[in-house]
Amino acid sequence: LVYDVRPGDKVSARQNFKAIKVGDIGTVIPTPANDSDAVKARVDWGPGKGIQLWAKGQALARVPLVPGYDFVIGDAVLTRRKIDAAVGVGRQGIVQRYAGAEEEKELLVVNFSGAGERDAPVDGLDHAPLIKGYLFAKGDKVAAAVPYDKIVIGDVATVVGPGAGGPDG
């Protein structure tokens, strides 16, 4: 889901292009029916910046649903606390949308396979590992073990999501 932005999603620019600067916020709008380009999203950047087609994933990123927490629609998460009898500690789910605030707690709607959707407090969630059999999760710091292009051994980076092979590759 990292590259699967939909109309209504808030996105931020990852690169400069014309009047758009890195970090600018836009809204994904419906793409005309005759445009079959599945790798681009139509984004309304607001007054003075216009509507443009942008590459999903590499040029655009979803805006976190709750400021201060790096959770976006489609993120795999793990519960840190029990939500109810069907959703205990360590249960994995997928973030669906923002649920609102209740008693000063920000809530996300999370779909837990077999248990359905639940409102989960954002401070009770962690990112789940991105690849089966590995412990890498979104936000983890990693160091390069091999050189590649301009990357040298020891360069440090932050995991931002699954690679082009998806969550299993």
JSON list of N, CA and C in Angstrom, two decimals, residues 53-101:
[
{"chain": "A", "resi": 53, "resn": "LEU", "atom": "N", "xyz": [0.24, 15.62, -12.26]},
{"chain": "A", "resi": 53, "resn": "LEU", "atom": "CA", "xyz": [0.42, 14.18, -12.10]},
{"chain": "A", "resi": 53, "resn": "LEU", "atom": "C", "xyz": [1.80, 13.93, -11.49]},
{"chain": "A", "resi": 54, "resn": "TRP", "atom": "N", "xyz": [1.84, 13.16, -10.42]},
{"chain": "A", "resi": 54, "resn": "TRP", "atom": "CA", "xyz": [3.10, 12.86, -9.75]},
{"chain": "A", "resi": 54, "resn": "TRP", "atom": "C", "xyz": [3.26, 11.36, -9.58]},
{"chain": "A", "resi": 55, "resn": "ALA", "atom": "N", "xyz": [4.51, 10.88, -9.65]},
{"chain": "A", "resi": 55, "resn": "ALA", "atom": "CA", "xyz": [4.81, 9.47, -9.44]},
{"chain": "A", "resi": 55, "resn": "ALA", "atom": "C", "xyz": [4.51, 9.08, -8.00]},
{"chain": "A", "resi": 56, "resn": "LYS", "atom": "N", "xyz": [3.77, 7.98, -7.83]},
{"chain": "A", "resi": 56, "resn": "LYS", "atom": "CA", "xyz": [3.44, 7.50, -6.49]},
{"chain": "A", "resi": 56, "resn": "LYS", "atom": "C", "xyz": [4.70, 6.92, -5.85]},
{"chain": "A", "resi": 57, "resn": "GLY", "atom": "N", "xyz": [4.83, 7.07, -4.54]},
{"chain": "A", "resi": 57, "resn": "GLY", "atom": "CA", "xyz": [5.90, 6.43, -3.79]},
{"chain": "A", "resi": 57, "resn": "GLY", "atom": "C", "xyz": [7.22, 7.16, -3.81]},
{"chain": "A", "resi": 58, "resn": "GLN", "atom": "N", "xyz": [7.83, 7.33, -4.98]},
{"chain": "A", "resi": 58, "resn": "GLN", "atom": "CA", "xyz": [9.14, 7.96, -5.03]},
{"chain": "A", "resi": 58, "resn": "GLN", "atom": "C", "xyz": [9.06, 9.47, -4.97]},
{"chain": "A", "resi": 59, "resn": "ALA", "atom": "N", "xyz": [8.07, 10.06, -5.62]},
{"chain": "A", "resi": 59, "resn": "ALA", "atom": "CA", "xyz": [7.94, 11.51, -5.62]},
{"chain": "A", "resi": 59, "resn": "ALA", "atom": "C", "xyz": [6.95, 12.01, -4.57]},
{"chain": "A", "resi": 60, "resn": "LEU", "atom": "N", "xyz": [6.06, 11.12, -4.13]},
{"chain": "A", "resi": 60, "resn": "LEU", "atom": "CA", "xyz": [5.02, 11.46, -3.16]},
{"chain": "A", "resi": 60, "resn": "LEU", "atom": "C", "xyz": [5.09, 10.54, -1.95]},
{"chain": "A", "resi": 61, "resn": "ALA", "atom": "N", "xyz": [4.69, 11.05, -0.82]},
{"chain": "A", "resi": 61, "resn": "ALA", "atom": "CA", "xyz": [4.56, 10.22, 0.39]},
{"chain": "A", "resi": 61, "resn": "ALA", "atom": "C", "xyz": [3.28, 10.63, 1.09]},
{"chain": "A", "resi": 62, "resn": "ARG", "atom": "N", "xyz": [2.58, 9.66, 1.66]},
{"chain": "A", "resi": 62, "resn": "ARG", "atom": "CA", "xyz": [1.40, 10.01, 2.45]},
{"chain": "A", "resi": 62, "resn": "ARG", "atom": "C", "xyz": [1.82, 10.82, 3.65]},
{"chain": "A", "resi": 63, "resn": "VAL", "atom": "N", "xyz": [0.96, 11.73, 4.07]},
{"chain": "A", "resi": 63, "resn": "VAL", "atom": "CA", "xyz": [1.19, 12.55, 5.26]},
{"chain": "A", "resi": 63, "resn": "VAL", "atom": "C", "xyz": [0.75, 11.73, 6.47]},
{"chain": "A", "resi": 64, "resn": "PRO", "atom": "N", "xyz": [1.54, 11.70, 7.55]},
{"chain": "A", "resi": 64, "resn": "PRO", "atom": "CA", "xyz": [1.11, 10.96, 8.75]},
{"chain": "A", "resi": 64, "resn": "PRO", "atom": "C", "xyz": [-0.28, 11.40, 9.21]},
{"chain": "A", "resi": 65, "resn": "LEU", "atom": "N", "xyz": [-1.08, 10.44, 9.67]},
{"chain": "A", "resi": 65, "resn": "LEU", "atom": "CA", "xyz": [-2.45, 10.70, 10.08]},
{"chain": "A", "resi": 65, "resn": "LEU", "atom": "C", "xyz": [-2.54, 11.51, 11.37]},
{"chain": "A", "resi": 66, "resn": "VAL", "atom": "N", "xyz": [-1.55, 11.34, 12.25]},
{"chain": "A", "resi": 66, "resn": "VAL", "atom": "CA", "xyz": [-1.52, 12.06, 13.53]},
{"chain": "A", "resi": 66, "resn": "VAL", "atom": "C", "xyz": [-0.14, 12.73, 13.65]},
{"chain": "A", "resi": 67, "resn": "PRO", "atom": "N", "xyz": [-0.10, 14.05, 13.79]},
{"chain": "A", "resi": 67, "resn": "PRO", "atom": "CA", "xyz": [1.19, 14.72, 13.94]},
{"chain": "A", "resi": 67, "resn": "PRO", "atom": "C", "xyz": [2.00, 14.13, 15.10]},
{"chain": "A", "resi": 68, "resn": "GLY", "atom": "N", "xyz": [3.29, 13.93, 14.85]},
{"chain": "A", "resi": 68, "resn": "GLY", "atom": "CA", "xyz": [4.16, 13.37, 15.89]},
{"chain": "A", "resi": 68, "resn": "GLY", "atom": "C", "xyz": [4.28, 11.85, 15.85]},
{"chain": "A", "resi": 69, "resn": "TYR", "atom": "N", "xyz": [3.46, 11.20, 15.03]},
{"chain": "A", "resi": 69, "resn": "TYR", "atom": "CA", "xyz": [3.50, 9.74, 14.88]},
{"chain": "A", "resi": 69, "resn": "TYR", "atom": "C", "xyz": [3.61, 9.44, 13.39]},
{"chain": "A", "resi": 70, "resn": "ASP", "atom": "N", "xyz": [4.48, 8.53, 13.02]},
{"chain": "A", "resi": 70, "resn": "ASP", "atom": "CA", "xyz": [4.74, 8.26, 11.61]},
{"chain": "A", "resi": 70, "resn": "ASP", "atom": "C", "xyz": [3.86, 7.12, 11.08]},
{"chain": "A", "resi": 71, "resn": "PHE", "atom": "N", "xyz": [2.55, 7.20, 11.29]},
{"chain": "A", "resi": 71, "resn": "PHE", "atom": "CA", "xyz": [1.62, 6.20, 10.79]},
{"chain": "A", "resi": 71, "resn": "PHE", "atom": "C", "xyz": [0.82, 6.78, 9.64]},
{"chain": "A", "resi": 72, "resn": "VAL", "atom": "N", "xyz": [0.78, 6.04, 8.52]},
{"chain": "A", "resi": 72, "resn": "VAL", "atom": "CA", "xyz": [0.00, 6.45, 7.36]},
{"chain": "A", "resi": 72, "resn": "VAL", "atom": "C", "xyz": [-0.91, 5.29, 6.97]},
{"chain": "A", "resi": 73, "resn": "ILE", "atom": "N", "xyz": [-1.91, 5.58, 6.13]},
{"chain": "A", "resi": 73, "resn": "ILE", "atom": "CA", "xyz": [-2.81, 4.54, 5.64]},
{"chain": "A", "resi": 73, "resn": "ILE", "atom": "C", "xyz": [-1.97, 3.44, 4.99]},
{"chain": "A", "resi": 74, "resn": "GLY", "atom": "N", "xyz": [-2.27, 2.19, 5.34]},
{"chain": "A", "resi": 74, "resn": "GLY", "atom": "CA", "xyz": [-1.57, 1.05, 4.75]},
{"chain": "A", "resi": 74, "resn": "GLY", "atom": "C", "xyz": [-0.42, 0.53, 5.57]},
{"chain": "A", "resi": 75, "resn": "ASP", "atom": "N", "xyz": [-0.01, 1.24, 6.62]},
{"chain": "A", "resi": 75, "resn": "ASP", "atom": "CA", "xyz": [1.10, 0.76, 7.46]},
{"chain": "A", "resi": 75, "resn": "ASP", "atom": "C", "xyz": [0.68, -0.50, 8.22]},
{"chain": "A", "resi": 76, "resn": "ALA", "atom": "N", "xyz": [1.61, -1.46, 8.29]},
{"chain": "A", "resi": 76, "resn": "ALA", "atom": "CA", "xyz": [1.41, -2.63, 9.15]},
{"chain": "A", "resi": 76, "resn": "ALA", "atom": "C", "xyz": [1.86, -2.24, 10.55]},
{"chain": "A", "resi": 77, "resn": "VAL", "atom": "N", "xyz": [1.02, -2.54, 11.54]},
{"chain": "A", "resi": 77, "resn": "VAL", "atom": "CA", "xyz": [1.30, -2.16, 12.92]},
{"chain": "A", "resi": 77, "resn": "VAL", "atom": "C", "xyz": [1.12, -3.35, 13.85]},
{"chain": "A", "resi": 78, "resn": "LEU", "atom": "N", "xyz": [1.72, -3.23, 15.04]},
{"chain": "A", "resi": 78, "resn": "LEU", "atom": "CA", "xyz": [1.56, -4.20, 16.12]},
{"chain": "A", "resi": 78, "resn": "LEU", "atom": "C", "xyz": [1.00, -3.47, 17.33]},
{"chain": "A", "resi": 79, "resn": "THR", "atom": "N", "xyz": [0.10, -4.13, 18.05]},
{"chain": "A", "resi": 79, "resn": "THR", "atom": "CA", "xyz": [-0.45, -3.53, 19.27]},
{"chain": "A", "resi": 79, "resn": "THR", "atom": "C", "xyz": [0.53, -3.69, 20.42]},
{"chain": "A", "resi": 80, "resn": "ARG", "atom": "N", "xyz": [0.65, -2.64, 21.23]},
{"chain": "A", "resi": 80, "resn": "ARG", "atom": "CA", "xyz": [1.47, -2.69, 22.44]},
{"chain": "A", "resi": 80, "resn": "ARG", "atom": "C", "xyz": [0.63, -3.02, 23.66]},
{"chain": "A", "resi": 81, "resn": "ARG", "atom": "N", "xyz": [-0.71, -2.86, 23.53]},
{"chain": "A", "resi": 81, "resn": "ARG", "atom": "CA", "xyz": [-1.62, -3.17, 24.62]},
{"chain": "A", "resi": 81, "resn": "ARG", "atom": "C", "xyz": [-2.86, -3.86, 24.05]},
{"chain": "A", "resi": 82, "resn": "LYS", "atom": "N", "xyz": [-3.55, -4.54, 24.92]},
{"chain": "A", "resi": 82, "resn": "LYS", "atom": "CA", "xyz": [-4.79, -5.21, 24.56]},
{"chain": "A", "resi": 82, "resn": "LYS", "atom": "C", "xyz": [-5.85, -4.17, 24.21]},
{"chain": "A", "resi": 83, "resn": "ILE", "atom": "N", "xyz": [-6.56, -4.39, 23.10]},
{"chain": "A", "resi": 83, "resn": "ILE", "atom": "CA", "xyz": [-7.66, -3.51, 22.71]},
{"chain": "A", "resi": 83, "resn": "ILE", "atom": "C", "xyz": [-8.99, -4.09, 23.20]},
{"chain": "A", "resi": 84, "resn": "ASP", "atom": "N", "xyz": [-9.18, -5.40, 23.00]},
{"chain": "A", "resi": 84, "resn": "ASP", "atom": "CA", "xyz": [-10.36, -6.10, 23.50]},
{"chain": "A", "resi": 84, "resn": "ASP", "atom": "C", "xyz": [-10.05, -7.59, 23.51]},
{"chain": "A", "resi": 85, "resn": "ALA", "atom": "N", "xyz": [-11.05, -8.42, 23.76]},
{"chain": "A", "resi": 85, "resn": "ALA", "atom": "CA", "xyz": [-10.83, -9.86, 23.88]},
{"chain": "A", "resi": 85, "resn": "ALA", "atom": "C", "xyz": [-10.27, -10.48, 22.60]},
{"chain": "A", "resi": 86, "resn": "ALA", "atom": "N", "xyz": [-10.61, -9.92, 21.44]},
{"chain": "A", "resi": 86, "resn": "ALA", "atom": "CA", "xyz": [-10.15, -10.49, 20.16]},
{"chain": "A", "resi": 86, "resn": "ALA", "atom": "C", "xyz": [-8.82, -9.91, 19.69]},
{"chain": "A", "resi": 87, "resn": "VAL", "atom": "N", "xyz": [-8.41, -8.76, 20.24]},
{"chain": "A", "resi": 87, "resn": "VAL", "atom": "CA", "xyz": [-7.19, -8.09, 19.78]},
{"chain": "A", "resi": 87, "resn": "VAL", "atom": "C", "xyz": [-6.30, -7.82, 21.00]},
{"chain": "A", "resi": 88, "resn": "GLY", "atom": "N", "xyz": [-5.35, -8.73, 21.20]},
{"chain": "A", "resi": 88, "resn": "GLY", "atom": "CA", "xyz": [-4.44, -8.62, 22.34]},
{"chain": "A", "resi": 88, "resn": "GLY", "atom": "C", "xyz": [-3.12, -7.97, 21.99]},
{"chain": "A", "resi": 89, "resn": "VAL", "atom": "N", "xyz": [-2.20, -8.00, 22.93]},
{"chain": "A", "resi": 89, "resn": "VAL", "atom": "CA", "xyz": [-0.86, -7.44, 22.75]},
{"chain": "A", "resi": 89, "resn": "VAL", "atom": "C", "xyz": [-0.13, -8.20, 21.64]},
{"chain": "A", "resi": 90, "resn": "GLY", "atom": "N", "xyz": [0.56, -7.46, 20.77]},
{"chain": "A", "resi": 90, "resn": "GLY", "atom": "CA", "xyz": [1.35, -8.08, 19.71]},
{"chain": "A", "resi": 90, "resn": "GLY", "atom": "C", "xyz": [0.56, -8.47, 18.47]},
{"chain": "A", "resi": 91, "resn": "ARG", "atom": "N", "xyz": [-0.70, -8.10, 18.42]},
{"chain": "A", "resi": 91, "resn": "ARG", "atom": "CA", "xyz": [-1.54, -8.43, 17.26]},
{"chain": "A", "resi": 91, "resn": "ARG", "atom": "C", "xyz": [-1.22, -7.49, 16.10]},
{"chain": "A", "resi": 92, "resn": "GLN", "atom": "N", "xyz": [-1.07, -8.06, 14.91]},
{"chain": "A", "resi": 92, "resn": "GLN", "atom": "CA", "xyz": [-0.74, -7.25, 13.74]},
{"chain": "A", "resi": 92, "resn": "GLN", "atom": "C", "xyz": [-2.00, -6.83, 12.99]},
{"chain": "A", "resi": 93, "resn": "GLY", "atom": "N", "xyz": [-1.99, -5.60, 12.49]},
{"chain": "A", "resi": 93, "resn": "GLY", "atom": "CA", "xyz": [-3.10, -5.08, 11.70]},
{"chain": "A", "resi": 93, "resn": "GLY", "atom": "C", "xyz": [-2.60, -4.07, 10.69]},
{"chain": "A", "resi": 94, "resn": "ILE", "atom": "N", "xyz": [-3.53, -3.54, 9.89]},
{"chain": "A", "resi": 94, "resn": "ILE", "atom": "CA", "xyz": [-3.21, -2.56, 8.85]},
{"chain": "A", "resi": 94, "resn": "ILE", "atom": "C", "xyz": [-4.01, -1.29, 9.11]},
{"chain": "A", "resi": 95, "resn": "VAL", "atom": "N", "xyz": [-3.31, -0.14, 9.15]},
{"chain": "A", "resi": 95, "resn": "VAL", "atom": "CA", "xyz": [-3.97, 1.15, 9.38]},
{"chain": "A", "resi": 95, "resn": "VAL", "atom": "C", "xyz": [-4.88, 1.46, 8.19]},
{"chain": "A", "resi": 96, "resn": "GLN", "atom": "N", "xyz": [-6.15, 1.80, 8.50]},
{"chain": "A", "resi": 96, "resn": "GLN", "atom": "CA", "xyz": [-7.15, 2.10, 7.48]},
{"chain": "A", "resi": 96, "resn": "GLN", "atom": "C", "xyz": [-7.41, 3.59, 7.33]},
{"chain": "A", "resi": 97, "resn": "ARG", "atom": "N", "xyz": [-7.52, 4.31, 8.47]},
{"chain": "A", "resi": 97, "resn": "ARG", "atom": "CA", "xyz": [-7.84, 5.73, 8.42]},
{"chain": "A", "resi": 97, "resn": "ARG", "atom": "C", "xyz": [-7.76, 6.31, 9.83]},
{"chain": "A", "resi": 98, "resn": "TYR", "atom": "N", "xyz": [-7.88, 7.62, 9.91]},
{"chain": "A", "resi": 98, "resn": "TYR", "atom": "CA", "xyz": [-7.92, 8.34, 11.18]},
{"chain": "A", "resi": 98, "resn": "TYR", "atom": "C", "xyz": [-9.31, 8.17, 11.77]},
{"chain": "A", "resi": 99, "resn": "ALA", "atom": "N", "xyz": [-9.40, 7.88, 13.07]},
{"chain": "A", "resi": 99, "resn": "ALA", "atom": "CA", "xyz": [-10.70, 7.66, 13.72]},
{"chain": "A", "resi": 99, "resn": "ALA", "atom": "C", "xyz": [-11.14, 8.86, 14.54]},
{"chain": "A", "resi": 100, "resn": "GLY", "atom": "N", "xyz": [-10.23, 9.75, 14.87]},
{"chain": "A", "resi": 100, "resn": "GLY", "atom": "CA", "xyz": [-10.58, 10.90, 15.69]},
{"chain": "A", "resi": 100, "resn": "GLY", "atom": "C", "xyz": [-9.91, 10.83, 17.05]},
{"chain": "A", "resi": 101, "resn": "ALA", "atom": "N", "xyz": [-10.34, 11.71, 17.94]},
{"chain": "A", "resi": 101, "resn": "ALA", "atom": "CA", "xyz": [-9.78, 11.75, 19.29]},
{"chain": "A", "resi": 101, "resn": "ALA", "atom": "C", "xyz": [-10.88, 11.42, 20.29]}
]
